[in-house]
Short mmCIF file of C-alpha atoms and ligand atoms in Angstrom, two decimals:
data_model
loop_
_atom_site.label_atom_id
_atom_site.label_comp_id
_atom_site.label_asym_id
_atom_site.label_seq_id
_atom_site.Cartn_x
_atom_site.Cartn_y
_atom_site.Cartn_z
CA MET A 5 55.47 77.96 81.82
CA ALA A 6 51.78 77.85 82.48
CA SER A 7 51.70 81.37 83.83
CA GLN A 8 53.12 82.67 80.44
CA ARG A 9 50.65 80.62 78.42
CA LYS A 10 48.33 82.68 76.25
CA ARG A 11 45.02 82.86 78.02
CA SER A 12 42.07 81.38 76.14
CA LYS A 13 38.91 83.43 75.40
CA LYS A 14 36.99 81.30 77.93
CA GLU A 15 39.59 82.05 80.64
CA GLU A 16 39.33 85.70 79.90
CA ILE A 17 35.55 85.59 80.15
CA THR A 18 35.32 83.47 83.35
CA ASP A 19 38.24 85.28 85.09
CA SER A 20 37.01 88.79 84.22
CA TYR A 21 33.65 88.64 85.92
CA GLU A 22 33.48 85.32 87.68
CA ILE A 23 30.73 84.13 85.41
CA GLN A 24 28.98 80.98 85.93
CA CYS A 25 30.85 78.12 84.10
CA SER A 26 33.35 75.51 84.96
CA ASP A 27 36.27 73.69 83.44
CA GLU A 28 35.86 70.77 85.72
CA GLN A 29 35.37 67.39 83.98
CA PRO A 30 34.78 64.85 86.80
CA SER A 31 35.53 61.41 85.56
CA ASP A 32 32.65 59.41 86.90
CA THR A 33 29.05 59.94 88.17
CA SER A 34 29.96 59.91 91.86
CA SER A 35 32.60 62.58 91.47
CA ARG A 36 30.11 64.75 89.40
CA GLU A 37 27.63 64.48 92.20
CA ASP A 38 30.32 65.52 94.71
CA ALA A 39 31.27 68.42 92.54
CA ARG A 40 27.59 69.55 92.29
CA GLU A 41 27.34 69.54 96.02
CA SER A 42 30.49 71.45 96.60
CA ASN A 43 30.98 75.20 96.52
CA LEU A 44 31.35 75.59 92.82
CA LYS A 45 31.19 79.31 91.64
CA LYS A 46 31.04 78.57 87.95
CA PHE A 47 28.55 76.29 86.23
CA ILE A 48 28.80 75.10 82.68
CA GLY A 49 26.68 72.74 80.55
CA ALA A 50 25.14 72.20 77.11
CA HIS A 51 21.79 72.57 75.50
CA VAL A 52 20.18 69.16 75.92
CA SER A 53 17.37 67.36 74.23
CA ILE A 54 13.89 66.74 75.79
CA SER A 55 13.19 64.01 73.38
CA GLY A 56 11.28 61.22 75.12
CA GLY A 57 10.23 63.38 78.07
CA ILE A 58 11.34 66.70 79.55
CA TRP A 59 12.80 64.92 82.66
CA LYS A 60 15.31 63.17 80.43
CA ALA A 61 17.08 66.46 79.75
CA VAL A 62 18.38 66.28 83.33
CA ASP A 63 19.91 62.84 82.72
CA SER A 64 21.58 63.98 79.50
CA SER A 65 23.20 66.81 81.31
CA VAL A 66 24.47 64.53 84.07
CA ALA A 67 25.77 62.02 81.56
CA MET A 68 27.96 64.71 79.97
CA GLY A 69 29.21 66.01 83.39
CA GLY A 70 27.11 69.23 83.22
CA HIS A 71 26.55 71.48 86.19
CA ALA A 72 24.06 73.59 84.21
CA PHE A 73 21.99 73.07 81.16
CA ALA A 74 19.75 74.70 78.54
CA LEU A 75 16.68 73.11 76.93
CA PHE A 76 13.64 73.82 74.79
CA LEU A 77 10.29 73.61 76.52
CA GLY A 78 8.56 72.05 73.42
CA SER A 79 8.61 71.84 69.64
CA GLN A 80 10.35 74.70 67.89
CA ARG A 81 8.23 74.23 64.74
CA SER A 82 4.72 74.67 66.11
CA TRP A 83 2.73 77.51 67.62
CA THR A 84 0.60 74.91 69.54
CA ARG A 85 2.06 72.42 71.92
CA PRO A 86 0.72 69.66 73.99
CA ALA A 87 0.04 70.75 77.59
CA LEU A 88 2.73 69.99 80.13
CA THR A 89 1.36 67.26 82.43
CA SER A 90 1.79 67.53 86.09
CA ALA A 91 3.41 64.05 86.02
CA ALA A 92 6.06 65.25 83.50
CA ALA A 93 6.68 68.45 85.57
CA ASP A 94 6.97 66.41 88.77
CA ALA A 95 9.41 64.01 87.18
CA PHE A 96 11.50 66.90 85.96
CA LYS A 97 11.57 68.57 89.30
CA LYS A 98 12.47 65.34 91.14
CA ASN A 99 15.28 64.57 88.70
CA CYS A 100 16.70 68.17 89.22
CA THR A 101 16.60 67.61 92.99
CA LYS A 102 18.09 64.16 92.69
CA HIS A 103 21.10 65.44 90.78
CA GLY A 104 21.48 68.71 92.68
CA PHE A 105 20.66 71.17 89.89
CA ASP A 106 19.84 74.66 91.13
CA ALA A 107 16.99 76.27 89.08
CA LEU A 108 19.24 79.36 88.47
CA HIS A 109 21.55 77.02 86.48
CA ILE A 110 18.90 75.85 84.09
CA LEU A 111 18.15 78.18 81.24
CA PRO A 112 15.21 77.29 78.93
CA HIS A 113 15.39 78.67 75.35
CA GLY A 114 12.31 80.23 73.73
CA SER A 115 10.73 79.14 70.55
CA TYR A 116 12.33 80.54 67.34
CA LEU A 117 8.79 81.16 66.03
CA MET A 118 8.22 83.96 68.54
CA ASN A 119 8.60 87.60 67.47
CA CYS A 120 7.40 89.75 70.22
CA GLY A 121 8.36 92.87 68.24
CA SER A 122 6.48 91.96 65.15
CA PRO A 123 4.50 94.78 63.36
CA LYS A 124 2.01 92.10 62.15
CA GLU A 125 -0.79 92.06 64.76
CA ASP A 126 -1.48 88.34 64.44
CA VAL A 127 2.15 87.39 64.89
CA PHE A 128 2.53 89.75 67.85
CA CYS A 129 -0.59 88.26 69.49
CA LYS A 130 0.59 84.70 68.94
CA SER A 131 4.09 85.54 70.20
CA GLN A 132 2.77 87.26 73.31
CA ALA A 133 0.54 84.30 74.04
CA MET A 134 3.53 81.91 73.48
CA LEU A 135 5.67 84.00 75.87
CA VAL A 136 2.98 83.67 78.58
CA ASP A 137 2.81 79.84 77.81
CA GLU A 138 6.57 79.53 78.05
CA LEU A 139 6.80 81.33 81.43
CA SER A 140 3.79 79.22 82.70
CA ARG A 141 5.71 76.03 81.84
CA CYS A 142 8.82 77.40 83.56
CA SER A 143 6.69 78.00 86.73
CA ALA A 144 5.32 74.44 86.61
CA LEU A 145 8.83 73.08 86.22
CA GLY A 146 10.20 75.06 89.17
CA LEU A 147 12.47 77.13 86.80
CA LYS A 148 13.45 80.73 87.45
CA LEU A 149 14.87 81.91 84.19
CA PHE A 150 13.55 82.05 80.58
CA ASN A 151 15.82 82.99 77.67
CA PHE A 152 14.52 84.25 74.33
CA HIS A 153 15.47 86.21 71.22
CA PRO A 154 13.96 89.77 71.61
CA GLY A 155 12.40 90.04 68.10
CA ALA A 156 12.70 91.67 64.78
CA SER A 157 11.27 94.85 63.42
CA ILE A 158 10.59 93.50 59.88
CA ASP A 159 9.28 96.66 58.12
CA SER A 160 8.62 98.83 61.15
CA SER A 161 11.13 100.93 63.11
CA PRO A 162 13.46 99.55 65.80
CA GLU A 163 11.85 101.90 68.36
CA LYS A 164 8.40 100.51 67.79
CA CYS A 165 9.78 97.03 67.93
CA MET A 166 11.53 97.53 71.15
CA GLU A 167 8.33 99.07 72.61
CA LYS A 168 6.35 96.01 71.56
CA ILE A 169 8.90 93.59 73.01
CA ALA A 170 8.62 95.43 76.37
CA GLN A 171 4.82 95.41 76.11
CA ALA A 172 4.95 91.60 75.67
CA ILE A 173 7.21 91.09 78.57
CA ASN A 174 5.17 93.32 80.81
CA HIS A 175 1.97 91.44 79.75
CA ALA A 176 3.68 88.02 80.38
CA HIS A 177 4.82 89.28 83.87
CA GLN A 178 1.35 90.18 84.84
CA GLN A 179 0.02 86.75 83.70
CA THR A 180 2.65 84.54 85.41
CA PRO A 181 4.57 84.57 88.73
CA ALA A 182 8.26 85.13 89.38
CA VAL A 183 10.14 83.84 86.34
CA ILE A 184 12.81 86.19 85.01
CA THR A 185 12.71 86.99 81.30
CA VAL A 186 16.27 86.81 79.88
CA LEU A 187 16.83 88.74 76.68
CA GLU A 188 19.60 87.41 74.34
CA ASN A 189 21.92 89.72 72.48
CA MET A 190 21.73 89.01 68.69
CA SER A 191 24.08 89.24 65.73
CA GLY A 192 22.34 92.17 64.13
CA GLN A 193 21.24 90.03 61.15
CA GLY A 194 18.33 91.43 59.14
CA SER A 195 15.98 93.48 61.22
CA THR A 196 16.68 91.66 64.49
CA ILE A 197 16.90 93.70 67.70
CA GLY A 198 19.61 93.22 70.19
CA GLY A 199 22.71 93.39 68.11
CA GLN A 200 23.81 96.41 70.10
CA PHE A 201 23.83 96.11 73.88
CA SER A 202 22.15 99.55 74.14
CA GLU A 203 18.99 98.07 72.44
CA LEU A 204 18.74 95.52 75.18
CA LYS A 205 18.92 98.34 77.74
CA THR A 206 16.21 100.31 75.91
CA ILE A 207 13.86 97.18 76.40
CA ILE A 208 14.91 96.75 79.94
CA ASP A 209 14.19 100.43 80.68
CA ARG A 210 10.55 99.80 79.52
CA VAL A 211 10.01 96.68 81.56
CA ARG A 212 8.15 97.61 84.72
CA ASP A 213 9.49 94.88 87.02
CA LYS A 214 13.31 95.17 86.74
CA THR A 215 13.75 92.27 89.17
CA ARG A 216 12.22 89.99 86.40
CA VAL A 217 14.41 90.94 83.49
CA GLY A 218 18.00 90.03 82.59
CA VAL A 219 20.36 89.24 79.67
CA CYS A 220 22.03 86.12 78.30
CA LEU A 221 25.26 87.15 76.49
CA ASP A 222 25.90 85.04 73.33
CA THR A 223 29.54 85.32 72.30
CA CYS A 224 28.91 84.25 68.76
CA HIS A 225 26.15 86.85 68.45
CA ALA A 226 28.29 89.60 70.08
CA PHE A 227 31.28 88.92 67.86
CA ALA A 228 29.18 88.94 64.67
CA ALA A 229 27.48 92.16 65.77
CA GLY A 230 30.98 93.78 66.00
CA TYR A 231 32.18 93.28 69.50
CA ASP A 232 35.58 91.86 68.40
CA ILE A 233 36.69 89.44 71.18
CA SER A 234 39.50 88.02 69.11
CA PRO A 235 42.51 90.20 70.15
CA PRO A 236 43.94 89.91 73.60
CA GLY A 237 41.79 91.95 76.04
CA GLY A 238 38.90 91.75 73.63
CA VAL A 239 36.69 89.90 76.03
CA LYS A 240 37.26 92.36 78.78
CA ASN A 241 36.53 95.27 76.40
CA MET A 242 33.24 93.58 75.40
CA LEU A 243 32.31 92.93 79.01
CA ASP A 244 33.19 96.62 79.84
CA GLU A 245 30.93 97.77 77.02
CA PHE A 246 28.21 95.48 78.35
CA HIS A 247 28.64 96.87 81.84
CA CYS A 248 28.42 100.45 80.64
CA ALA A 249 25.45 99.89 78.30
CA VAL A 250 23.39 97.47 80.27
CA GLY A 251 24.99 96.61 83.78
CA MET A 252 26.53 93.42 84.93
CA ASN A 253 23.72 93.13 87.45
CA TYR A 254 21.47 92.11 84.55
CA LEU A 255 23.85 89.34 83.22
CA LYS A 256 22.17 86.02 84.07
CA ALA A 257 24.01 83.53 81.76
CA ILE A 258 26.46 83.26 78.86
CA HIS A 259 26.09 81.27 75.70
CA LEU A 260 29.78 80.49 75.15
CA ASN A 261 29.80 79.93 71.32
CA ASP A 262 32.34 80.07 68.61
CA SER A 263 31.61 82.00 65.39
CA LYS A 264 32.04 80.74 61.77
CA ALA A 265 31.62 84.22 60.46
CA ARG A 266 33.94 87.26 60.91
CA ALA A 267 33.57 90.12 63.37
CA LEU A 268 30.99 92.67 62.11
CA SER A 269 29.63 90.07 59.62
CA MET A 270 26.09 90.39 61.26
CA LEU A 271 25.69 86.66 60.55
CA ASN A 272 24.38 84.27 63.07
CA LYS A 273 26.28 81.05 62.52
ZN1 LIG B 312 19.39 81.86 71.25
#
């Protein structure tokens, strides 16, 4: 019987806290549009490419039946990026409106080059400037959330690293309007910050505008960092720990990823 069926991890996560994702797989474009306009409480989608123009990311999400999507805002391999033209931003916004995407269901992912907690002054300055640039692009695109990896302490202390990350966020908030900076929990690999939920809270505590900071919970990273969601009830335990350490009010999105590595492996893969 269905009621006796073992609940999947995704069901545990979505049922526990009514998180934004959906199992619905409408069969054609018109039903997808209908679903997007209905009263969905859960929104799910993939990370989509911006190849050929950032507005094409919207089409890619629609083509796969997404009700949400993630994207990069530029090349992940370069500190310098071509400016976002107003024509490209307008085309993106029009496409979002056309297909009924709410800005709260679109989660841009920050460049992997950024390390806002770097002890190296040049890397910190470049990262801080890139964070401002990323938030400015979000504003131009009409987006409200921006997700990024907090940073790594390299050869400094975790405390100094967290202080610098908060400093970069406060600086970016001063330079740009409205966009919410969304910290991602990490696997704890190397000197990365954010393996423990309490580290995210330490950063949040130092961010002046609490309305502009949140968390994206990555299930692969959490599992690798030691939050074992594999046994029954494991997801609820993890979410309870998150609620105690950070608070569900800060949860803005979930990266629902599988993990190749074992729990407590500290590996991000
Ligand atoms: Zn990430």
